Each structure stands twice: as C-alpha cells, then as structure tokens.
CSV table of C-alpha atoms in Angstrom, one decimal:
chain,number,residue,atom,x,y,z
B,1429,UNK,CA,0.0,0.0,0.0
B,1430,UNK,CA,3.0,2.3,0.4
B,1431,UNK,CA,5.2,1.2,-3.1
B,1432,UNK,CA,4.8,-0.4,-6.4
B,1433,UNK,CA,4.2,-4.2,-6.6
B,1434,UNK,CA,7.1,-5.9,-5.1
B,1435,UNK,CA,7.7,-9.4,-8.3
B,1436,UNK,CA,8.8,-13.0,-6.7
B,1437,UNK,CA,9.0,-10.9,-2.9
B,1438,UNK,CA,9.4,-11.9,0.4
B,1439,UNK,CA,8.1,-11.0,3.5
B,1440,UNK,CA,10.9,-11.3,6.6
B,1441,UNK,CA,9.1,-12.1,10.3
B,1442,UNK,CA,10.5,-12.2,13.5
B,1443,UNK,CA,7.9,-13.3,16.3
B,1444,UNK,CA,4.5,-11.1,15.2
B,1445,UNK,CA,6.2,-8.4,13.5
B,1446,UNK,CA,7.3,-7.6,10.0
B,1447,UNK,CA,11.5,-7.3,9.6
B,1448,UNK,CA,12.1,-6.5,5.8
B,1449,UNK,CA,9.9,-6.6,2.9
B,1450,UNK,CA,11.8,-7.1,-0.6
B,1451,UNK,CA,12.5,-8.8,-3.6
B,1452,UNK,CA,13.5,-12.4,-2.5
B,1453,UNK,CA,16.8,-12.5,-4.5
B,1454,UNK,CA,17.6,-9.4,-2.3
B,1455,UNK,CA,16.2,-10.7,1.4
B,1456,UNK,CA,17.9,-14.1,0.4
B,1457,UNK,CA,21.5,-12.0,0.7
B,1458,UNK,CA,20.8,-11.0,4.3
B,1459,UNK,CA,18.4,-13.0,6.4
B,1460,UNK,CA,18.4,-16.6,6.8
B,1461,UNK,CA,16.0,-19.2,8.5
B,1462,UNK,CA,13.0,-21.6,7.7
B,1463,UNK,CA,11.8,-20.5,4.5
B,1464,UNK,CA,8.1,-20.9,3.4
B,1465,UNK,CA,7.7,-20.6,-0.5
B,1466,UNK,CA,4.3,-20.0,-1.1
B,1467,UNK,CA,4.3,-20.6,-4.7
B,1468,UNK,CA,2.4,-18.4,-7.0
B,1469,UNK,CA,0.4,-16.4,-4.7
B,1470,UNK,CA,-0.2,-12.8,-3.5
B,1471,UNK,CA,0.9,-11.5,-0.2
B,1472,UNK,CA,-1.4,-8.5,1.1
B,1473,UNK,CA,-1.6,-7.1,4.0
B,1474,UNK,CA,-4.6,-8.3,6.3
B,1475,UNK,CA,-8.0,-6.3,5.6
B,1476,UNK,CA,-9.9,-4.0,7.8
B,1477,UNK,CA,-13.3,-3.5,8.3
B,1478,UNK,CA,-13.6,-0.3,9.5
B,1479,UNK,CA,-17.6,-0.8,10.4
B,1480,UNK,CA,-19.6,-4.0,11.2
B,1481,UNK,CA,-22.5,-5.1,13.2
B,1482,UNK,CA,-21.5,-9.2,13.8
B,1483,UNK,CA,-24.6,-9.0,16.4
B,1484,UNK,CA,-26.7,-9.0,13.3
B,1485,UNK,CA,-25.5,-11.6,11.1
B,1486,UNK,CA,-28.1,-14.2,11.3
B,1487,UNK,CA,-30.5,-11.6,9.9
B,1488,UNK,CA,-29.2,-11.8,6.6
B,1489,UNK,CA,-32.3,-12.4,4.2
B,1490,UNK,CA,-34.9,-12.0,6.7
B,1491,UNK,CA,-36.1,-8.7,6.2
B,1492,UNK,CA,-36.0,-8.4,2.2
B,1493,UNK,CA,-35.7,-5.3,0.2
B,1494,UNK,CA,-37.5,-2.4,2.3
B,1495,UNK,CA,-40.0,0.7,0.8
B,1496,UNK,CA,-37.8,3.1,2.5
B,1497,UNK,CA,-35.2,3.6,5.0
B,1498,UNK,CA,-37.6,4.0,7.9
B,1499,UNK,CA,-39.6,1.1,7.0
B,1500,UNK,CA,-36.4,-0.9,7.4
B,1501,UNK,CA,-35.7,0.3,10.7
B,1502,UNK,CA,-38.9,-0.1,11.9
B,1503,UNK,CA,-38.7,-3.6,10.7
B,1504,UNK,CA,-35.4,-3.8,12.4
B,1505,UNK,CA,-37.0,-2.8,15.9
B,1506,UNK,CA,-39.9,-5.6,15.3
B,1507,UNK,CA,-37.3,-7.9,14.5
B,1508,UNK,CA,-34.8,-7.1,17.4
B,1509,UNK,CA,-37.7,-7.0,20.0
B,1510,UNK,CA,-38.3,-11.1,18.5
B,1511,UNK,CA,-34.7,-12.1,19.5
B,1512,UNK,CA,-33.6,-13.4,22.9
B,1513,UNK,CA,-29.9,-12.6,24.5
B,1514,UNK,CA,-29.1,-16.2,23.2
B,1515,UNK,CA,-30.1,-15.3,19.1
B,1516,UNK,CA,-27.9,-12.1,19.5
B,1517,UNK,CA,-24.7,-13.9,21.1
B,1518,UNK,CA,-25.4,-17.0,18.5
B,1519,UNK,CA,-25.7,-14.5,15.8
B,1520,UNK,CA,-22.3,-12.7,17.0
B,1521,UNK,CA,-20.2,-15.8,17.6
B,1522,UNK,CA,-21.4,-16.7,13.6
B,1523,UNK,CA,-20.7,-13.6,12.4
B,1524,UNK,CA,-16.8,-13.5,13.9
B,1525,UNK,CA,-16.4,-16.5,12.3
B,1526,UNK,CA,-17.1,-15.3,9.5
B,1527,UNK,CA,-15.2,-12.7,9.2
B,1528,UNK,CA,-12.1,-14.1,10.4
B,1529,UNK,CA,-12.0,-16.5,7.4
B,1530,UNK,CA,-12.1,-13.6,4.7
B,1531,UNK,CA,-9.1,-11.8,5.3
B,1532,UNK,CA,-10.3,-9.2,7.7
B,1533,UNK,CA,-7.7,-9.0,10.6
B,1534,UNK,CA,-9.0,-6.1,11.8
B,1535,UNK,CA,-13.0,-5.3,12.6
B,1536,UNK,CA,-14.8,-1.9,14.3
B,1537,UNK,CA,-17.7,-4.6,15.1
B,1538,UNK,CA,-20.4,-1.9,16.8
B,1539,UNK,CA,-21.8,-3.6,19.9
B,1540,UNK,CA,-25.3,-2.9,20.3
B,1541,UNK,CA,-25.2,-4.5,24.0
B,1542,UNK,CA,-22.6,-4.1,26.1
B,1543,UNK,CA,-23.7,-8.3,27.3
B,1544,UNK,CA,-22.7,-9.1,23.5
B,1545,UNK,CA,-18.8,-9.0,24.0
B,1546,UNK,CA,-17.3,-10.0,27.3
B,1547,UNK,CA,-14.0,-8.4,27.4
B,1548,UNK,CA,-12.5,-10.9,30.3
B,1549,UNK,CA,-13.1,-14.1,27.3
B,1550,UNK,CA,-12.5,-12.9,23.9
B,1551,UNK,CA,-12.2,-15.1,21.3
B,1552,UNK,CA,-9.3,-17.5,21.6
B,1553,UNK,CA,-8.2,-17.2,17.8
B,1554,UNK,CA,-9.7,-14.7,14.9
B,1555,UNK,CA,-9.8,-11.2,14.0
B,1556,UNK,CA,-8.2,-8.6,15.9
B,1557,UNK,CA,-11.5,-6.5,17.6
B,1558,UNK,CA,-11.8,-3.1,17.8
B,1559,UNK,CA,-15.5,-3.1,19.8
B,1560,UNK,CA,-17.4,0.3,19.6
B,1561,UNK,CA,-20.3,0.4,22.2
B,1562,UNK,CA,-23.6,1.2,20.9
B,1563,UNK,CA,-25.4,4.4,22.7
B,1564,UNK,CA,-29.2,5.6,22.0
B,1565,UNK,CA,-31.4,7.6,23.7
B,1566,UNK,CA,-34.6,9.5,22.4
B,1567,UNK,CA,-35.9,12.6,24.0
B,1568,UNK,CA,-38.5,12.4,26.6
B,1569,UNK,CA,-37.0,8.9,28.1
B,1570,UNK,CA,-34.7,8.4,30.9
B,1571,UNK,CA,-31.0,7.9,30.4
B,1572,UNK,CA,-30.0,4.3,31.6
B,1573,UNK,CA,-27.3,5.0,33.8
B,1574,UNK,CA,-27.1,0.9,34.0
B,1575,UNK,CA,-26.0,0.8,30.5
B,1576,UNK,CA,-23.5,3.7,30.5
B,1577,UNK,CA,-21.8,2.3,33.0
B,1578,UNK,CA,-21.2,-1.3,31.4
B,1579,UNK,CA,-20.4,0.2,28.5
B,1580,UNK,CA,-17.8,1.7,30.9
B,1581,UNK,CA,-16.8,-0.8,32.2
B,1582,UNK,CA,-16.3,-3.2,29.2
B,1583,UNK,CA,-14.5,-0.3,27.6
B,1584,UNK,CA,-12.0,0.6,30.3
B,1585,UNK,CA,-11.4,-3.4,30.7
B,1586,UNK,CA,-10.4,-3.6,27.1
B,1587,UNK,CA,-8.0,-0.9,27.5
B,1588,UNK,CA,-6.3,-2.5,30.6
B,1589,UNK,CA,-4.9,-5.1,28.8
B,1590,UNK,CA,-2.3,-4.4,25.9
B,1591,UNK,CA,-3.1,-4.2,22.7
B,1592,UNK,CA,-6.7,-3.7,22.9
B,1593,UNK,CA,-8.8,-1.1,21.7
B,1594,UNK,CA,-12.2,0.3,22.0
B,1595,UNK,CA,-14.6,3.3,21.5
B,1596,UNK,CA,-18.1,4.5,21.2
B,1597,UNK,CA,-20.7,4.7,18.5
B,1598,UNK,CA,-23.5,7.2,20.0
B,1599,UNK,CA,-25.8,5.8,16.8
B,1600,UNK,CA,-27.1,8.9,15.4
B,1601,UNK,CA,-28.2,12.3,14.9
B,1602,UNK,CA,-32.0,11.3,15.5
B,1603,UNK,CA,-31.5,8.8,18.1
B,1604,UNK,CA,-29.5,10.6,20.4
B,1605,UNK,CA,-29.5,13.7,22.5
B,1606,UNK,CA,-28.1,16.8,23.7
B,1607,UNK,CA,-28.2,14.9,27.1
B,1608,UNK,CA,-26.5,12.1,25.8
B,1609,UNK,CA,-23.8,13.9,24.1
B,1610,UNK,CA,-23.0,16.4,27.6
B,1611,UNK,CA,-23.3,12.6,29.5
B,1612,UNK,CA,-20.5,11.7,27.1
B,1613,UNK,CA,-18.5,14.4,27.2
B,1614,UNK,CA,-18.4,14.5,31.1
B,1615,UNK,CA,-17.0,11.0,31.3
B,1616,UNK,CA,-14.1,10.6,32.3
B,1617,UNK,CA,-13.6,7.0,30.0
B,1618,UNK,CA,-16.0,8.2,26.9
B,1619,UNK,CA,-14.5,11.4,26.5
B,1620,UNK,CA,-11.3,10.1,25.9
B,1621,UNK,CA,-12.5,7.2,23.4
B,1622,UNK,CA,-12.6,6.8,19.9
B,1623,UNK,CA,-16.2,7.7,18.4
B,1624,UNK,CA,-17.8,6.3,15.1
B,1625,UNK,CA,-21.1,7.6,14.2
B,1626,UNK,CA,-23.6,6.9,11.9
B,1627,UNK,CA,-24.3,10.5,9.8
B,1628,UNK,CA,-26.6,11.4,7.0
B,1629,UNK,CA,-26.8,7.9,5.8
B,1630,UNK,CA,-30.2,8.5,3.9
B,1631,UNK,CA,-32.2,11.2,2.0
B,1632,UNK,CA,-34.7,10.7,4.6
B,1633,UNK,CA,-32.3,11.5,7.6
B,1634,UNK,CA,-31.7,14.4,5.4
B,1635,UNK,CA,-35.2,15.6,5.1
B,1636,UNK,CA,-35.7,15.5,8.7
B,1637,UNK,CA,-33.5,17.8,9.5
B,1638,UNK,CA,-33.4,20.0,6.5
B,1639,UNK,CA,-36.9,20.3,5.8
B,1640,UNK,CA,-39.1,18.7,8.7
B,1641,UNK,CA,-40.6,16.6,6.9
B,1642,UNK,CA,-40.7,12.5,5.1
B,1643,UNK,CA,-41.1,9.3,6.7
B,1644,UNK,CA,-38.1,9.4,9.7
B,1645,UNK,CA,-40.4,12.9,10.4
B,1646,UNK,CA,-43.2,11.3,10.5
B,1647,UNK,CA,-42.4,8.2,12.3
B,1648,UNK,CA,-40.9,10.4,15.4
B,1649,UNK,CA,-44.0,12.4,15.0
B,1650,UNK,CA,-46.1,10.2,16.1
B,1651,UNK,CA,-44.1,8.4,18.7
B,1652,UNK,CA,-43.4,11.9,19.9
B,1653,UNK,CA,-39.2,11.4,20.1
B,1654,UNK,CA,-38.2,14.6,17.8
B,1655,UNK,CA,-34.9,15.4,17.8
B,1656,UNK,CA,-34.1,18.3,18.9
B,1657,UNK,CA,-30.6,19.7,17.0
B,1658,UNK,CA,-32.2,22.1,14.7
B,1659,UNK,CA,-32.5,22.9,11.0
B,1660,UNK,CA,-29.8,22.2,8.9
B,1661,UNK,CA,-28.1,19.1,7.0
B,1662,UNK,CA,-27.0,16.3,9.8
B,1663,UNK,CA,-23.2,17.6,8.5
B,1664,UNK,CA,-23.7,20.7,9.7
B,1665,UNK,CA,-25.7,20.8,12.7
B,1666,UNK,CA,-23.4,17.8,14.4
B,1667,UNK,CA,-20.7,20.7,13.5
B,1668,UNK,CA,-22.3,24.0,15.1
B,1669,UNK,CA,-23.4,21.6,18.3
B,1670,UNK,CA,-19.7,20.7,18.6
B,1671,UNK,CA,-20.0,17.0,18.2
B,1672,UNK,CA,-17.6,17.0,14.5
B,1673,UNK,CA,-14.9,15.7,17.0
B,1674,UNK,CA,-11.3,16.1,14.8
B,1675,UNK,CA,-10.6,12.0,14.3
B,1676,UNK,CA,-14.1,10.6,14.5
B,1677,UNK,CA,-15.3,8.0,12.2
B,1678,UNK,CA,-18.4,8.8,10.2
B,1679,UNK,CA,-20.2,6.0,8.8
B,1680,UNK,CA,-22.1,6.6,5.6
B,1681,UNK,CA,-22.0,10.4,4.2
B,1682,UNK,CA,-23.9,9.6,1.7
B,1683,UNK,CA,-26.2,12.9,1.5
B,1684,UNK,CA,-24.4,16.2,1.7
B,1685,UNK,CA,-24.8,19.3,1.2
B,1686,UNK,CA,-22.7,22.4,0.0
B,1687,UNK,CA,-20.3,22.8,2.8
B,1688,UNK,CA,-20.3,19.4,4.2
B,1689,UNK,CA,-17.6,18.4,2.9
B,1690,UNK,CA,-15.7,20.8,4.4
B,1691,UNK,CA,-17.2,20.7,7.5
B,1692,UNK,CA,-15.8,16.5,7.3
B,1693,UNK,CA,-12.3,18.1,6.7
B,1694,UNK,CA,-12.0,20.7,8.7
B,1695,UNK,CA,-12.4,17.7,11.8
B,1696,UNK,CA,-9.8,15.7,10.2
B,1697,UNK,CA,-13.2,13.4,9.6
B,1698,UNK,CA,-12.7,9.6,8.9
B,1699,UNK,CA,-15.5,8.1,6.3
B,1700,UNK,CA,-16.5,4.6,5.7
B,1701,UNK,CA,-18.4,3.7,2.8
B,1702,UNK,CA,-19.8,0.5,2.7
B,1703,UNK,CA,-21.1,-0.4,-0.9
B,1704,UNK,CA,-23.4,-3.3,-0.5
B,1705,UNK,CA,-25.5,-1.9,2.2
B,1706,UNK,CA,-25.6,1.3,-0.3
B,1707,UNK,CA,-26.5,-0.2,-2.9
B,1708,UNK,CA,-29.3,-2.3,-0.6
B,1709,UNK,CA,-30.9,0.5,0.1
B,1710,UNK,CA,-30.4,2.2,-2.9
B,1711,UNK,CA,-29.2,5.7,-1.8
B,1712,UNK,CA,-27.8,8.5,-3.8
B,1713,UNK,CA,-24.6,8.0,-5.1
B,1714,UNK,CA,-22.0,7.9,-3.0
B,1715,UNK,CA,-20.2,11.7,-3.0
B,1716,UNK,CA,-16.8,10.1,-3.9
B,1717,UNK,CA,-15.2,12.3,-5.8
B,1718,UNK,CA,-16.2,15.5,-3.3
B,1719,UNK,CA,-14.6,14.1,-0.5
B,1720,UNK,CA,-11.6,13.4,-2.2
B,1721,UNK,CA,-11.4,16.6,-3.2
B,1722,UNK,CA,-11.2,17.3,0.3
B,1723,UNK,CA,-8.7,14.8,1.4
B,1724,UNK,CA,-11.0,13.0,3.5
B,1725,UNK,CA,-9.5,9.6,4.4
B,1726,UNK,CA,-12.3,7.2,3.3
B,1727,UNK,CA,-12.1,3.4,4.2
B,1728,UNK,CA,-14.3,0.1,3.8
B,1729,UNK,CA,-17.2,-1.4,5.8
B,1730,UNK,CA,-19.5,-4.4,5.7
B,1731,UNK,CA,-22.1,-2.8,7.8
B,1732,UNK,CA,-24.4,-5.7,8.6
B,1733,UNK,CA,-25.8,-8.7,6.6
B,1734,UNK,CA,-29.5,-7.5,7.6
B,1735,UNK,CA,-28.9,-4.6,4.6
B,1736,UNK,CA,-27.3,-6.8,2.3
B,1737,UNK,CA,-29.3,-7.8,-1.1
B,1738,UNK,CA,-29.7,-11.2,-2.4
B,1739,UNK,CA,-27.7,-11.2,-5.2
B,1740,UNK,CA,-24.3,-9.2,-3.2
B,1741,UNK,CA,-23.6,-12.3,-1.8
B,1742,UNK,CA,-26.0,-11.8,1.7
B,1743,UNK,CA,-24.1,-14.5,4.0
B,1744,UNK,CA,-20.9,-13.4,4.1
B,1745,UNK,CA,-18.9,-10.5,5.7
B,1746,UNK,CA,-15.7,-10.3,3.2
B,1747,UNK,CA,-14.6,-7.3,2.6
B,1748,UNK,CA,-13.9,-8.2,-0.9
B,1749,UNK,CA,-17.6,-8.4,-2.1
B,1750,UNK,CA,-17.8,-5.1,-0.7
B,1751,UNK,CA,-14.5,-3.6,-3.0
B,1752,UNK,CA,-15.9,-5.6,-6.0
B,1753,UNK,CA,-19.4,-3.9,-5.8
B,1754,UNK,CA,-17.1,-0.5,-5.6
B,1755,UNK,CA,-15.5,-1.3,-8.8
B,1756,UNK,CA,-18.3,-2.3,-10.9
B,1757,UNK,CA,-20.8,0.6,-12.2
B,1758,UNK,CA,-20.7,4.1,-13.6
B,1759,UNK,CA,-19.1,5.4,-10.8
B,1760,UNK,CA,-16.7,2.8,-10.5
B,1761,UNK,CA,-13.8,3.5,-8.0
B,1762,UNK,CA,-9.8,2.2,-9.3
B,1763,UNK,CA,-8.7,-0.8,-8.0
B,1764,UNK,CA,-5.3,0.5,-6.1
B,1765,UNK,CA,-7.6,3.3,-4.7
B,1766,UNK,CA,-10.2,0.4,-3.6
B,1767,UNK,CA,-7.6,-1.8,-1.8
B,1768,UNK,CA,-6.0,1.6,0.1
B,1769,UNK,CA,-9.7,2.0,1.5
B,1770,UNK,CA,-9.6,-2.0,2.5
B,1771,UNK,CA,-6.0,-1.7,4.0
B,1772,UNK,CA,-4.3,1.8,5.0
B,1773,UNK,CA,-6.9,3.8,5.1
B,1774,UNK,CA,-9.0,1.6,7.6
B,1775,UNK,CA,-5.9,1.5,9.7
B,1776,UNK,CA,-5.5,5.4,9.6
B,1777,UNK,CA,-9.5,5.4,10.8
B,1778,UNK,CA,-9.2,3.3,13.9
B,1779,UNK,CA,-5.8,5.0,14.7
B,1780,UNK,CA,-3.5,1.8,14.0
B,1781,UNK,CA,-1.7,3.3,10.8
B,1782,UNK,CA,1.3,2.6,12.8
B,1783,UNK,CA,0.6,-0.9,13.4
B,1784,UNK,CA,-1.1,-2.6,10.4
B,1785,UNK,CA,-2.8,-1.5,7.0
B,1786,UNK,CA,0.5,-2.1,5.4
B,1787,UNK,CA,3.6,-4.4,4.6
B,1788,UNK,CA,6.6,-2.9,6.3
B,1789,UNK,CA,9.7,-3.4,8.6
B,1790,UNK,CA,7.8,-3.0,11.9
B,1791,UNK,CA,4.1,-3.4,11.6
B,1792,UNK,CA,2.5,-6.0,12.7
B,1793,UNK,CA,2.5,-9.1,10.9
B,1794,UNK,CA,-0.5,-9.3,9.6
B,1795,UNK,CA,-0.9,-10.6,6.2
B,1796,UNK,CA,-3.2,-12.6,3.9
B,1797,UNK,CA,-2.4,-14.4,0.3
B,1798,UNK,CA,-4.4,-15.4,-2.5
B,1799,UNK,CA,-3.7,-17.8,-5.4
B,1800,UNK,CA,-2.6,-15.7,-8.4
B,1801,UNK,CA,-3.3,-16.2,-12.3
B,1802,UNK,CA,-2.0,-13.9,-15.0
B,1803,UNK,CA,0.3,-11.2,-15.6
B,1804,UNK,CA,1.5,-7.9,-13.4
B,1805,UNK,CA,-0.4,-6.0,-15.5
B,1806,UNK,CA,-4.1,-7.6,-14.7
B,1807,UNK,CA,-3.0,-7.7,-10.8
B,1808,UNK,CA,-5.5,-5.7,-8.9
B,1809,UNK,CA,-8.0,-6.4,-11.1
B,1810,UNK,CA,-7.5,-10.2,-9.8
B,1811,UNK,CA,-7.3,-8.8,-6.1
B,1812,UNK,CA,-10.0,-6.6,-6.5
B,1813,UNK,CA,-12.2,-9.5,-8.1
B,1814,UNK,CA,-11.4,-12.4,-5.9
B,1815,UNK,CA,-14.3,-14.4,-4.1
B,1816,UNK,CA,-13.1,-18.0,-3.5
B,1817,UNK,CA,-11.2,-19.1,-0.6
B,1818,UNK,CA,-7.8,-17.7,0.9
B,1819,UNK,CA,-4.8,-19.3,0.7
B,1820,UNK,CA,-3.2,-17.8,4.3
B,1821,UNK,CA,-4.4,-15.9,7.0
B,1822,UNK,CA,-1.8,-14.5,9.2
B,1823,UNK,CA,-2.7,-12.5,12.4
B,1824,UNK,CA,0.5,-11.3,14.6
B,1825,UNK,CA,2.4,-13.7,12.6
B,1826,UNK,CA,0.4,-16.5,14.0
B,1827,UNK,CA,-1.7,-18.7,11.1
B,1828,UNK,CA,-5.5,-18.8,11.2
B,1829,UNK,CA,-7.0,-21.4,11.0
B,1830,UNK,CA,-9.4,-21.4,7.9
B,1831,UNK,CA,-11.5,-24.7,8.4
C-alpha cells in the first residue's frame, strides 16, 4: 500500500512483527532461516473492516428489500424486539467466524449491547476487535445509567490489557441527544475514546432535518421522540453543536450538502463507505469524488448482513464483495484506490496506521495471500475480483486457522 508491486517478494518475520519486505533475490542475501515458498500467490496485507455489526448476522435475508429507510428500521426494531440474548450472542459468535476466514484481521464490530462481547473471554483465535459500544437515547426517556456504566466498564477493561482497543458509536443524529452527548463528554472513559457515528446515511435523515418533513419525520412524530438539533443538513448541525470531534469515524456520508464536505475536513473526519449496504438501500450516489477533493480519508465497511441484497452475496462478511461492488458501475472507483480503502486507510481510521494496513519493517504481521493467475499487469483487477477461498491468513504472525 506504500510502493509499487514488489515481483517473486518476500516478507521477513521475526515473532508477530514484520523485519524486511523485498525482492526475495535481495532478502535471500541478508536474512536466513526456515523459508516458506508459497508458490504463486499474492501476499497482502490483512484487511480491515472499518464498520460491522457481527450481532446482526443471522438476519441476513430476513427482512427483504424495504420501501424506505424508515420502514427498514422499523422492521429492524420488530425484529430485534423477536430475539432473545441467546439469538444475538449466536448471531455474533457466527458472524466473527465469518469474518475471520475472509481476510479481515481487523473489525470496528459496533456492539449494540454491552452483554454481547465480554472483554474478560474474547475469542481465543480470529480477527483482531476493535469493539465500539452502541449508545441511544430519544428525548422524553430516561438515560440508563445501568448501561452507561457497562459500556464503561467493558471499555475501560479492554483498554487494561495491551493491545486492545475500543470506543463508542452514540448511533445517530435522530437517536441521540443533547443529554447524551453532555453525559458523554463529562465522562471521564468516553470522552477520551474513539467515536464512530452513523451520519446522514439516507435522504430521509436528510429531510428531517433540513426540511421537517418524510417518513423518519413522520415516524418520530407520532411516537413523539423529535430530535431536537435544529435545521440544517445532519453535517452541519453535528458541526455547530460541537459533536464533528477532529478524528471521528463517520459512517455513511452519503447525502451532503454544500459545505459538508468541508465541515468533514476541517475535523480531520474519517468516512466509511460501505457499498453493499448502499447499494441495498439504494441511496444516492456515493459523494466520492467531493470528498476526495477534500482529502477526506475514506475506508471500507461491511455494515451488517440484515442490509445486504440477495444477489451481493448476503451470507458473508468479506470485505472483498464489498470492493468488488465499488468497482463495478458508472461510478466505479480504481482498484489500487479500492484496496487503500480495505488496507491503509481503515488502519489510519481506527488509529492503528502505525501498526497494520500495510507491509513494512515494523508493523505487525499481519498478512493474507491469495492464489494468483495472469500477468502484473491484470493484478489488482484479480485482487479486487477475488471471491473464492484464501490461501493464508496471518494475524501477529500466527496462522489462522481457515477450516
């Protein structure tokens, strides 16, 4: 992700951690010990998946294709209120399985419970996690205290031991509140945690705050939980209320307005697009090309497999069905700039840019191959394209196991 295409290369590990990355004719004049030839094969570095909800993976195919963006998350509600603490942790334990046997090495899994991931027994082998507790609150309830501090707790467990990260994900502009928000900011754990938030993901998020009006409107209406921000795009009010925190990790941007963009780089904003569950529910088209004409540092989600269609491959959680949607289309995206969003830039979302996204002498070794056919030339479009099984999955330098 940092230089050209490195021809018959090698990858040099001591313990977990990358030593030299080279042509093999070169690392073969310095370095000696056991030597695995991997034949003809690509070495990448390990994907990240810089937003997923594993708590909702056996949902996949349940719901269908919805009217409208409300309907679906009023289906979601129904659906949610149907399932027992057992489905959820079924559904989670499924879903990190799933992921860890497509390349992802690292996930920003957004726990919607903080019962759902118990930071004292993490998985034993599998993708690194980087959990980001779930907050909601409408306006007239009470704030659960109860919840705030598990989510507390779980977070400043995580952080205790070495290694491990965690943040927040307060969910949204219209399910959470100025209460919330001063509750967050007064806390001595959440205000010093990484946030991801999901922001102006549909037109009608858009239309409720811009013009008062479409079905979110109307279904708040009448259950009498407007938000109270303001009038103005999502972008822009979370900006003039102070909650554009420089670093933070927006999920969606997919309806902006004149200014927004700036408004994302101005906070040194992290995006993550995630193309399936776009294209699920059909949203405008992704504003691309305006944020990076604004420099914004955009990376790669799977979102959940409850917003995933039929025919995009609706059971599984690889992050490359999600970059081979992005380079199919009209607005197709280039295939090195596709891969970046998979690797690097995911790392330089969740703050690990030092650690992993890449191949070099001191990263983490975290590294995935695939079997490769054809020329240099016809590389990425191979990468980009590739849906069967992985040869290798290497986490910290230790193999996964991919049964």
């Amino acid at each position: 992700m940092t230089g050209p295409t490195i021809l018959n290369g090698a990858l040099v590990l001591q313990g977990s951690t990358i030593v030299a990355v080279n042509e093999w004719k070169e690392v073969s004049k310095k370095y000696s010990g056991n030597v695995i030839d991997l034949g003809e094969q690509v070495i990448l570095p390990g994907l990240i998946n810089s937003h997923c909800h594993l708590d909702y993976t056996l949902m996949s195919g349940i719901l269908g294709r919805p009217d409208s963006f409300t309907s679906w998350i009023q289906s979601m509600i129904k659906l949610k209120q149907s399932w027992s603490e057992k489905d959820f942790q079924k559904s989670w334990n499924i879903g990190f399985q799933n992921i860890s046997k497509t390349g992802t090495t690292w996930v920003a899994d957004t726990i919607s419970h903080p019962t759902r991931f118990d930071p004292n027994n993490p998985p034993s082998e599998g993708s690194n996690l980087f959990p980001f507790y779930e907050l909601i609150h409408l306006e007239g309830s009470p704030l659960d205290s109860s919840i705030l501090a598990q989510t507390a707790e779980s977070i400043d467990l995580l952080l205790y031991n070495e290694g491990q990260r965690a943040g927040i994900s307060p969910h949204a502009p219209y399910t959470t509140t100025p209460r919330l928000w001063e509750s967050i900011s007064n806390h001595p754990i959440f205000a010093n945690s990484p946030i991801s938030m999901h922001l102006s993901e549909s037109i009608e998020e858009f239309e409720l705050f811009t013009t008062g009006s479409g079905n979110m409107y109307d279904m708040f209406k009448a259950i009498h939980h407007l938000p109270q921000w303001g009038k103005g795009s999502p972008v822009q009010l979370m900006e003039e209320i102070g909650i554009l925190e420089k670093g933070m990790i927006v999920v969606h941007a997919n309806c902006l307005k004149e200014g927004d963009a700036a408004h994302l780089a101005s906070n040194k904003i992290h995006v993550v697009h995630c193309p399936r569950s776009h294209a699920y529910f059909q949203h405008p088209s992704f504003p691309m090309a305006e944020l990076q004409a604004h420099n914004i540092n955009i990376a790669l989600g799977t979102d959940s497999l409850a917003s995933v269609a039929k025919d995009h491959f609706p059971d599984s959680l690889s992050l490359f069905h999600e970059m081979r949607l992005l380079s199919e289309g009209q607005n197709a995206v280039q295939p090195e700039t596709i891969l970046e969003m998979a690797t690097l830039n995911g790392a330089k979302a969740l703050g690990l840019q030092e650690e992993v996204g890449s191949l070099e002498p001191g990263k983490s070794a975290d590294w995935i191959s695939l079997p490769w056919k054809g020329k240099k030339e016809t590389l990425m479009d191979q990468v980009i394209g590739f849906t069967d099984h992985l040869n290798n999955i290497y986490i910290k330098g230790k193999r996964i196991s991919l049964k």
